[in-house]
CSV table of C-alpha atoms and ligand atoms in Angstrom, one decimal:
chain,number,residue,atom,x,y,z
A,500,MET,CA,55.4,-49.2,-19.2
A,501,PRO,CA,51.7,-49.4,-19.9
A,502,ASP,CA,50.3,-52.9,-20.0
A,503,VAL,CA,48.8,-52.1,-23.4
A,504,ALA,CA,50.1,-50.1,-26.4
A,505,ILE,CA,47.7,-47.4,-27.6
A,506,PRO,CA,48.2,-45.8,-31.0
A,507,ALA,CA,49.4,-42.2,-30.4
A,508,ALA,CA,47.3,-39.4,-31.7
A,509,ASN,CA,49.2,-37.2,-34.1
A,510,THR,CA,48.3,-33.9,-32.5
A,511,GLY,CA,47.2,-33.6,-29.0
A,512,MET,CA,47.6,-32.7,-25.4
A,513,LYS,CA,51.3,-32.3,-24.5
A,514,ILE,CA,51.2,-33.6,-21.0
A,515,ASP,CA,54.7,-34.4,-19.7
A,516,GLN,CA,54.1,-34.9,-16.0
A,517,ILE,CA,51.4,-36.1,-13.7
A,518,ILE,CA,51.6,-35.6,-10.0
A,519,LEU,CA,49.5,-37.5,-7.4
A,520,ARG,CA,49.2,-36.0,-3.9
A,521,GLU,CA,47.2,-37.2,-1.0
A,522,ILE,CA,46.0,-34.4,1.2
A,523,ARG,CA,44.4,-34.7,4.6
A,524,MET,CA,41.7,-32.2,5.5
A,525,PRO,CA,39.7,-32.2,8.7
A,526,LEU,CA,36.0,-31.3,8.2
A,527,VAL,CA,34.7,-28.4,10.3
A,528,ALA,CA,32.0,-30.9,11.6
A,529,PRO,CA,31.7,-34.7,11.3
A,530,PHE,CA,29.4,-35.9,8.5
A,531,GLU,CA,27.4,-38.9,9.2
A,532,THR,CA,25.4,-41.0,6.7
A,533,SER,CA,23.7,-44.5,7.0
A,534,PHE,CA,27.1,-46.1,6.2
A,535,GLY,CA,29.3,-44.2,8.7
A,536,ALA,CA,30.8,-41.0,9.8
A,537,THR,CA,33.6,-38.9,8.3
A,538,THR,CA,35.7,-36.5,10.4
A,539,GLN,CA,38.8,-36.1,8.2
A,540,ARG,CA,39.0,-36.4,4.5
A,541,ARG,CA,41.9,-38.2,2.7
A,542,ILE,CA,41.7,-36.7,-0.8
A,543,VAL,CA,43.8,-37.7,-3.8
A,544,LEU,CA,44.5,-34.7,-6.0
A,545,VAL,CA,45.7,-35.1,-9.6
A,546,GLU,CA,47.9,-32.4,-11.3
A,547,VAL,CA,48.6,-32.8,-15.0
A,548,LYS,CA,51.4,-30.6,-16.3
A,549,GLY,CA,52.5,-29.6,-19.8
A,550,GLU,CA,53.3,-26.5,-21.8
A,551,GLY,CA,53.5,-24.4,-18.7
A,552,ASN,CA,49.9,-25.2,-17.6
A,553,SER,CA,48.6,-27.3,-14.7
A,554,GLY,CA,45.3,-29.0,-14.8
A,555,TRP,CA,43.8,-30.1,-11.5
A,556,GLY,CA,41.4,-33.0,-10.7
A,557,GLU,CA,40.1,-34.5,-7.5
A,558,VAL,CA,39.4,-38.1,-6.7
A,559,THR,CA,36.0,-38.2,-4.9
A,560,ALA,CA,36.5,-41.7,-3.4
A,561,GLY,CA,35.8,-41.9,0.4
A,562,GLU,CA,38.1,-43.1,3.1
A,563,THR,CA,36.2,-46.4,3.3
A,564,PRO,CA,34.6,-48.5,0.5
A,565,PHE,CA,31.1,-48.1,2.0
A,566,TYR,CA,29.5,-45.6,-0.4
A,567,ASN,CA,30.9,-47.5,-3.4
A,568,GLU,CA,33.7,-50.0,-3.9
A,569,GLU,CA,36.5,-47.4,-4.0
A,570,ASN,CA,38.6,-45.7,-1.4
A,571,THR,CA,41.5,-43.3,-1.3
A,572,ASP,CA,44.1,-46.1,-1.4
A,573,THR,CA,42.5,-48.1,-4.2
A,574,ALA,CA,42.2,-45.0,-6.3
A,575,TRP,CA,45.9,-44.2,-5.9
A,576,ILE,CA,46.9,-47.7,-7.2
A,577,ILE,CA,44.5,-47.6,-10.1
A,578,LEU,CA,45.8,-44.2,-11.2
A,579,LYS,CA,49.4,-45.1,-10.8
A,580,ASP,CA,49.3,-48.6,-12.4
A,581,PHE,CA,46.6,-48.3,-15.0
A,582,ALA,CA,45.2,-44.8,-15.7
A,583,ILE,CA,48.3,-42.6,-15.7
A,584,PRO,CA,50.2,-45.0,-18.1
A,585,ARG,CA,47.3,-44.6,-20.5
A,586,VAL,CA,47.9,-40.8,-20.8
A,587,LEU,CA,51.6,-40.3,-20.4
A,588,GLY,CA,53.6,-40.8,-23.5
A,589,GLN,CA,50.5,-41.6,-25.5
A,590,PRO,CA,49.0,-38.2,-26.1
A,591,LEU,CA,45.3,-37.6,-26.3
A,592,GLY,CA,43.8,-35.4,-29.0
A,593,SER,CA,41.6,-33.8,-26.4
A,594,ALA,CA,40.2,-34.3,-22.9
A,595,ALA,CA,37.0,-35.6,-24.5
A,596,GLU,CA,38.9,-38.8,-25.5
A,597,ALA,CA,40.2,-39.6,-22.0
A,598,ALA,CA,37.1,-41.5,-20.7
A,599,GLU,CA,37.4,-43.9,-23.6
A,600,ARG,CA,41.0,-44.5,-22.8
A,601,PHE,CA,40.0,-45.6,-19.4
A,602,GLU,CA,37.2,-47.9,-20.5
A,603,ALA,CA,39.3,-51.0,-20.2
A,604,ILE,CA,39.5,-50.4,-16.5
A,605,ARG,CA,36.5,-51.9,-14.9
A,606,GLY,CA,34.8,-49.7,-12.3
A,607,HIS,CA,37.1,-47.5,-10.3
A,608,ARG,CA,35.5,-44.5,-11.9
A,609,MET,CA,36.3,-42.1,-9.1
A,610,ALA,CA,40.0,-42.8,-9.7
A,611,THR,CA,39.9,-42.4,-13.5
A,612,GLY,CA,37.4,-39.5,-13.1
A,613,GLY,CA,39.9,-37.5,-11.1
A,614,LEU,CA,42.5,-37.7,-13.9
A,615,GLU,CA,39.8,-37.1,-16.6
A,616,ALA,CA,38.7,-33.9,-14.8
A,617,ALA,CA,42.3,-32.7,-14.5
A,618,LEU,CA,42.7,-33.2,-18.3
A,619,TRP,CA,39.6,-31.1,-19.0
A,620,ASP,CA,40.9,-28.3,-16.7
A,621,TRP,CA,44.3,-28.5,-18.5
A,622,GLU,CA,42.7,-28.2,-21.9
A,623,ALA,CA,40.5,-25.3,-20.9
A,624,LYS,CA,43.6,-23.5,-19.5
A,625,SER,CA,45.6,-24.2,-22.6
A,626,LYS,CA,42.8,-22.6,-24.6
A,627,SER,CA,42.4,-19.7,-22.0
A,628,ILE,CA,38.7,-20.4,-21.7
A,629,PRO,CA,36.6,-21.3,-18.6
A,630,LEU,CA,36.0,-25.0,-18.1
A,631,PHE,CA,32.2,-24.6,-18.1
A,632,GLN,CA,32.5,-23.2,-21.6
A,633,LEU,CA,34.6,-26.0,-22.8
A,634,ILE,CA,32.1,-28.6,-21.6
A,635,GLY,CA,29.2,-26.7,-23.2
A,636,GLY,CA,27.7,-25.2,-20.1
A,637,SER,CA,25.7,-22.0,-20.1
A,638,GLN,CA,24.1,-21.2,-16.8
A,639,LYS,CA,25.8,-18.3,-15.1
A,640,GLU,CA,24.4,-18.9,-11.6
A,641,ILE,CA,23.6,-22.3,-10.1
A,642,PRO,CA,21.0,-23.1,-7.4
A,643,CYS,CA,22.3,-24.6,-4.2
A,644,GLY,CA,21.0,-26.9,-1.5
A,645,VAL,CA,22.7,-28.5,1.5
A,646,SER,CA,23.1,-32.1,2.6
A,647,ILE,CA,22.8,-32.4,6.4
A,648,GLY,CA,24.2,-35.5,8.0
A,649,ILE,CA,22.6,-37.6,10.8
A,650,GLN,CA,22.8,-35.6,14.1
A,651,LYS,CA,22.9,-36.5,17.7
A,652,ASN,CA,19.3,-35.5,18.2
A,653,VAL,CA,16.4,-33.8,16.3
A,654,LYS,CA,16.9,-30.6,18.2
A,655,GLU,CA,20.4,-30.2,16.7
A,656,LEU,CA,19.1,-31.1,13.3
A,657,LEU,CA,16.4,-28.4,13.5
A,658,ALA,CA,19.0,-25.9,14.6
A,659,LYS,CA,21.2,-26.8,11.6
A,660,ILE,CA,18.3,-26.4,9.2
A,661,ARG,CA,17.5,-23.0,10.6
A,662,THR,CA,21.2,-21.9,10.1
A,663,GLU,CA,21.3,-23.1,6.5
A,664,LEU,CA,18.0,-21.5,5.6
A,665,ALA,CA,19.2,-18.2,7.1
A,666,ALA,CA,22.3,-18.5,4.8
A,667,GLY,CA,19.9,-18.7,1.8
A,668,TYR,CA,20.1,-22.3,0.7
A,669,GLN,CA,17.2,-23.3,-1.5
A,670,ARG,CA,16.6,-26.8,-0.4
A,671,VAL,CA,17.5,-29.2,2.4
A,672,LYS,CA,18.5,-32.8,2.2
A,673,ILE,CA,18.7,-34.9,5.3
A,674,LYS,CA,20.3,-38.2,5.7
A,675,ILE,CA,18.1,-41.0,6.9
A,676,LYS,CA,18.4,-44.6,8.0
A,677,PRO,CA,16.3,-47.1,10.0
A,678,GLY,CA,15.7,-45.4,13.4
A,679,TRP,CA,16.4,-41.9,12.0
A,680,ASP,CA,13.6,-41.4,9.5
A,681,VAL,CA,9.9,-41.1,10.0
A,682,ALA,CA,9.9,-39.5,13.5
A,683,VAL,CA,12.7,-37.1,12.4
A,684,LEU,CA,10.9,-36.1,9.2
A,685,GLU,CA,7.7,-35.6,11.1
A,686,ARG,CA,9.4,-33.0,13.3
A,687,VAL,CA,11.2,-31.3,10.4
A,688,ARG,CA,7.9,-31.0,8.5
A,689,LYS,CA,6.0,-29.7,11.5
A,690,GLU,CA,8.6,-26.9,11.9
A,691,PHE,CA,9.2,-26.3,8.2
A,692,PRO,CA,5.9,-27.1,6.3
A,693,ARG,CA,7.0,-25.2,3.1
A,694,LEU,CA,10.6,-26.2,3.0
A,695,ARG,CA,11.9,-27.9,-0.2
A,696,LEU,CA,12.9,-31.0,1.6
A,697,MET,CA,14.4,-34.4,0.5
A,698,ALA,CA,15.9,-37.5,2.2
A,699,ASP,CA,18.9,-39.6,1.3
A,700,ALA,CA,19.1,-43.2,2.6
A,701,ASN,CA,22.4,-44.3,1.0
A,702,SER,CA,21.0,-47.8,0.5
A,703,ALA,CA,19.9,-48.4,4.1
A,704,TYR,CA,16.7,-50.2,3.2
A,705,THR,CA,15.4,-53.2,1.3
A,706,LEU,CA,12.2,-53.9,-0.6
A,707,ALA,CA,10.9,-55.6,2.5
A,708,ASP,CA,10.7,-52.1,4.0
A,709,ARG,CA,8.3,-50.9,1.3
A,710,ALA,CA,5.4,-50.4,3.7
A,711,HIS,CA,7.5,-48.4,6.0
A,712,LEU,CA,8.9,-46.3,3.2
A,713,LYS,CA,5.4,-45.7,1.9
A,714,THR,CA,4.7,-43.8,5.1
A,715,LEU,CA,7.2,-41.1,3.9
A,716,ASP,CA,4.7,-40.1,1.2
A,717,ARG,CA,2.9,-37.9,3.8
A,718,PHE,CA,6.0,-35.6,4.0
A,719,TYR,CA,5.7,-34.6,0.3
A,720,LEU,CA,9.5,-34.8,-0.1
A,721,MET,CA,11.0,-33.5,-3.4
A,722,MET,CA,12.5,-36.9,-3.7
A,723,LEU,CA,13.8,-40.0,-1.8
A,724,GLU,CA,17.4,-40.6,-2.8
A,725,GLN,CA,18.9,-44.1,-3.2
A,726,PRO,CA,16.7,-46.0,-0.6
A,727,LEU,CA,17.7,-49.5,-1.8
A,728,ALA,CA,20.9,-51.4,-2.7
A,729,HIS,CA,23.8,-49.5,-4.2
A,730,ASP,CA,23.8,-51.6,-7.4
A,731,ASP,CA,20.1,-52.1,-7.8
A,732,LEU,CA,17.6,-50.9,-10.4
A,733,ILE,CA,14.9,-53.6,-10.3
A,734,ASP,CA,13.8,-53.3,-6.7
A,735,HIS,CA,13.9,-49.5,-7.1
A,736,ALA,CA,11.4,-49.9,-10.0
A,737,ARG,CA,9.2,-52.0,-7.8
A,738,LEU,CA,9.4,-49.5,-5.0
A,739,GLN,CA,8.7,-46.5,-7.2
A,740,GLN,CA,5.4,-48.1,-8.2
A,741,TRP,CA,4.4,-48.1,-4.5
A,742,LEU,CA,5.4,-44.6,-3.8
A,743,GLU,CA,4.1,-41.1,-4.6
A,744,THR,CA,7.4,-39.7,-3.7
A,745,PRO,CA,9.8,-39.5,-6.6
A,746,ILE,CA,12.9,-41.8,-6.3
A,747,CYS,CA,16.2,-40.2,-7.1
A,748,LEU,CA,19.1,-42.6,-7.9
A,749,ASP,CA,22.7,-41.8,-6.9
A,750,GLU,CA,24.9,-44.9,-6.3
A,751,SER,CA,23.0,-47.1,-8.8
A,752,ILE,CA,23.9,-44.8,-11.8
A,753,ARG,CA,27.5,-45.3,-12.9
A,754,THR,CA,27.1,-45.2,-16.7
A,755,VAL,CA,24.7,-43.8,-19.3
A,756,ARG,CA,23.4,-47.3,-19.8
A,757,HIS,CA,22.4,-47.4,-16.2
A,758,ALA,CA,20.6,-44.1,-16.6
A,759,GLU,CA,18.8,-45.5,-19.7
A,760,GLN,CA,17.8,-48.7,-17.9
A,761,ALA,CA,16.6,-46.8,-14.8
A,762,ILE,CA,14.5,-44.4,-16.9
A,763,GLU,CA,13.1,-47.2,-19.1
A,764,THR,CA,12.0,-49.2,-16.1
A,765,ASN,CA,10.8,-46.3,-14.1
A,766,ALA,CA,13.3,-47.1,-11.3
A,767,CYS,CA,13.5,-43.3,-10.6
A,768,ARG,CA,12.1,-40.0,-11.7
A,769,ILE,CA,15.2,-37.9,-10.9
A,770,ILE,CA,19.0,-38.6,-11.2
A,771,ASN,CA,21.8,-37.2,-9.1
A,772,ILE,CA,24.9,-36.9,-11.3
A,773,LYS,CA,28.2,-37.0,-9.5
A,774,LEU,CA,31.3,-36.4,-11.6
A,775,GLY,CA,33.5,-38.9,-9.8
A,776,ARG,CA,30.9,-41.7,-9.5
A,777,VAL,CA,30.5,-41.8,-13.3
A,778,GLY,CA,34.1,-41.3,-14.2
A,779,GLY,CA,34.4,-37.7,-15.3
A,780,PHE,CA,32.9,-35.1,-17.6
A,781,THR,CA,32.4,-37.2,-20.7
A,782,PRO,CA,30.2,-39.8,-19.0
A,783,ALA,CA,28.5,-37.1,-16.9
A,784,LYS,CA,27.6,-35.2,-20.0
A,785,GLN,CA,26.3,-38.4,-21.7
A,786,ILE,CA,24.0,-39.0,-18.7
A,787,HIS,CA,23.0,-35.3,-18.6
A,788,ASP,CA,22.2,-35.3,-22.3
A,789,TYR,CA,20.1,-38.5,-22.1
A,790,CYS,CA,18.2,-37.2,-19.1
A,791,LEU,CA,17.5,-33.9,-20.8
A,792,ALA,CA,16.1,-35.6,-23.9
A,793,ALA,CA,14.0,-37.9,-21.6
A,794,LYS,CA,12.8,-35.0,-19.5
A,795,ILE,CA,14.3,-36.4,-16.4
A,796,PRO,CA,15.6,-33.6,-14.1
A,797,VAL,CA,19.1,-33.9,-12.8
A,798,TRP,CA,21.2,-32.2,-10.1
A,799,CYS,CA,24.8,-32.3,-9.1
A,800,GLY,CA,25.7,-34.4,-6.0
A,801,GLY,CA,28.6,-33.8,-3.7
A,802,MET,CA,31.2,-36.0,-2.0
A,803,LEU,CA,32.6,-33.5,0.6
A,804,GLU,CA,35.0,-32.2,-2.0
A,805,SER,CA,37.9,-29.7,-1.5
A,806,GLY,CA,37.7,-26.6,-3.6
A,807,ILE,CA,39.1,-28.3,-6.6
A,808,GLY,CA,36.3,-30.9,-6.9
A,809,ARG,CA,33.8,-28.2,-5.9
A,810,ALA,CA,34.9,-26.0,-8.8
A,811,HIS,CA,34.5,-29.0,-11.2
A,812,ASN,CA,31.0,-29.6,-9.7
A,813,ILE,CA,30.1,-25.9,-10.4
A,814,ALA,CA,31.3,-26.2,-14.0
A,815,LEU,CA,29.2,-29.4,-14.5
A,816,SER,CA,26.2,-27.7,-13.0
A,817,THR,CA,26.2,-25.0,-15.7
A,818,LEU,CA,24.8,-27.6,-18.2
A,819,PRO,CA,21.1,-26.9,-19.0
A,820,GLY,CA,19.6,-30.0,-17.5
A,821,PHE,CA,20.8,-29.2,-14.0
A,822,VAL,CA,17.6,-27.6,-13.0
A,823,LEU,CA,17.3,-28.7,-9.4
A,824,PRO,CA,19.5,-27.4,-6.5
A,825,GLY,CA,22.6,-29.4,-6.1
A,826,ASP,CA,24.7,-30.5,-3.1
A,827,VAL,CA,27.3,-27.9,-4.1
A,828,ALA,CA,27.7,-25.6,-1.2
A,829,ALA,CA,30.1,-23.0,0.2
A,830,SER,CA,33.6,-24.0,1.1
A,831,LYS,CA,33.2,-22.8,4.7
A,832,ARG,CA,30.5,-25.4,5.4
A,833,TYR,CA,33.3,-28.0,5.1
A,834,TRP,CA,36.7,-26.4,5.7
A,835,GLN,CA,38.5,-24.0,8.0
A,836,GLN,CA,40.5,-23.1,4.9
A,837,ASP,CA,40.0,-24.4,1.4
A,838,VAL,CA,42.7,-25.1,-1.2
A,839,ILE,CA,41.4,-22.6,-3.7
A,840,GLN,CA,41.1,-18.8,-3.9
A,841,PRO,CA,38.7,-17.2,-3.6
A,842,GLU,CA,36.8,-19.9,-1.7
A,843,VAL,CA,33.4,-21.0,-3.0
A,844,GLU,CA,30.7,-18.7,-1.7
A,845,VAL,CA,27.0,-18.8,-1.8
A,846,THR,CA,24.8,-15.7,-2.3
A,847,SER,CA,21.9,-14.9,0.1
A,848,GLU,CA,19.6,-16.2,-2.7
A,849,GLY,CA,21.3,-19.6,-2.3
A,850,THR,CA,23.2,-19.5,-5.6
A,851,ILE,CA,26.8,-19.8,-6.7
A,852,ARG,CA,27.8,-17.3,-9.4
A,853,VAL,CA,30.0,-19.0,-12.0
A,854,THR,CA,33.4,-17.4,-12.4
A,855,GLU,CA,34.8,-16.5,-15.8
A,856,GLY,CA,38.5,-17.3,-15.2
A,857,SER,CA,40.2,-19.9,-17.4
A,858,GLY,CA,40.0,-23.6,-16.4
A,859,ILE,CA,38.2,-24.2,-13.1
A,860,GLY,CA,38.0,-20.5,-12.6
A,861,TYR,CA,39.6,-20.5,-9.1
A,862,GLU,CA,43.3,-20.2,-8.2
A,863,VAL,CA,44.8,-23.3,-6.7
A,864,SER,CA,46.8,-22.6,-3.5
A,865,LEU,CA,49.8,-24.8,-4.1
A,866,GLU,CA,51.3,-23.6,-0.8
A,867,ARG,CA,48.2,-24.7,1.1
A,868,ILE,CA,48.1,-28.0,-0.7
A,869,GLU,CA,51.8,-28.7,0.1
A,870,GLN,CA,51.1,-28.1,3.8
A,871,LEU,CA,48.3,-30.7,3.7
A,872,THR,CA,50.2,-33.3,1.6
A,873,VAL,CA,51.1,-36.6,3.2
A,874,ARG,CA,52.3,-38.4,0.1
A,875,LYS,CA,53.3,-37.3,-3.3
A,876,GLU,CA,54.5,-39.1,-6.4
A,877,ILE,CA,55.6,-37.6,-9.7
A,878,TYR,CA,55.2,-39.5,-13.0
A,879,SER,CA,56.8,-38.5,-16.3
B,1198,OSB,O1,25.1,-39.8,-1.0
B,1198,OSB,O2,25.1,-37.8,-1.6
B,1198,OSB,C1,25.6,-38.7,-0.9
B,1198,OSB,C2,28.6,-37.3,1.1
B,1198,OSB,C3,29.4,-38.5,1.1
B,1198,OSB,C4,29.0,-39.6,0.4
B,1198,OSB,C5,27.8,-39.7,-0.2
B,1198,OSB,C6,26.9,-38.5,-0.2
B,1198,OSB,C7,27.4,-37.4,0.5
B,1198,OSB,C8,26.5,-36.2,0.6
B,1198,OSB,C9,27.3,-34.9,0.9
B,1198,OSB,O3,25.3,-36.2,0.7
B,1198,OSB,C10,27.1,-33.9,-0.2
B,1198,OSB,C11,28.1,-32.8,0.1
B,1198,OSB,O4,27.7,-31.8,0.8
B,1198,OSB,O5,29.2,-32.8,-0.5
B,1199,MG,MG1,23.4,-39.7,-2.2
């Protein structure tokens, strides 16, 4: 039983079953950031079923609570005990109402966002329209960049960059941290003077490092992503005043209110929107709409998603404010074999062509998912 009764909508989404699965997927190569390395993903997939349709969502929480407060296991508990009871037996009028239902749950947006996204996919499938159309997207082809983790040495990083540029990607983001920053960027810039280049620190610095961070200005980066604390706006505003380089916020932006405050205080000039981090399509659209009106460019971040989360990111990226290349790349950069068909592919121009199929627009390979599943619970 839910811990709170919610008045039932009279019409609505006839969801009669929700399935949680945890799948394990080894990455084709380890991915290292300032907060740690990942070699195998533990991903919670959400399947919502009703009227013969299945909607799919992906929880983007990491294995460790080092990017934000969530992890694979906390997400499972929040979904099971608090989010799923708010949907089952208390029908929603539409997926657009789901985020509001979850508002009483503080934080844990990646958990609720996985279910929210599944509900949008289900609604799009029940209407036989593509998800991107249901959310109001219009771009038919989206620009792609790559995020390259911390490497053993600069030589390997340079080799990776060469490979990605040969594949067509439009911009390169490298991960930085103290000890893997200025000297590395120096060598990258020397070799690739015209590359659209950016750096992501995942909160590895403090305002005390401002003089050091100021030296990054000479690399004319497109942006410096989340240099300071994961929950900070004020120090970012102070730092932005020091820097020529635009700051892009990732971790710090969890709600549209954060986006408003960041923009009002000049804490950043660009925002990375991640579907999971903000709790799904409704809050992602709110942030997008606010940024579009405020003329703040946005782009779609990534969380090493399987094909399901990747397909959601593609749909999100079709909104008009997504003007900068996102971290939404081809399946094969991450997986030996993805969980969708066809896999996500990137053109030689570094774009993804948006598919026109209903819902997420890719077929979910249930057989592959079942092979990868280590736990499964069915709620009805
Ligand atoms: O900060 O953008 C980030 C991956 C895991 C956690 C945080 C981040 C990332 C990435 C990878 O940069 C983006 C991707 O290729 O999915
Ligand atoms: Mg980031």
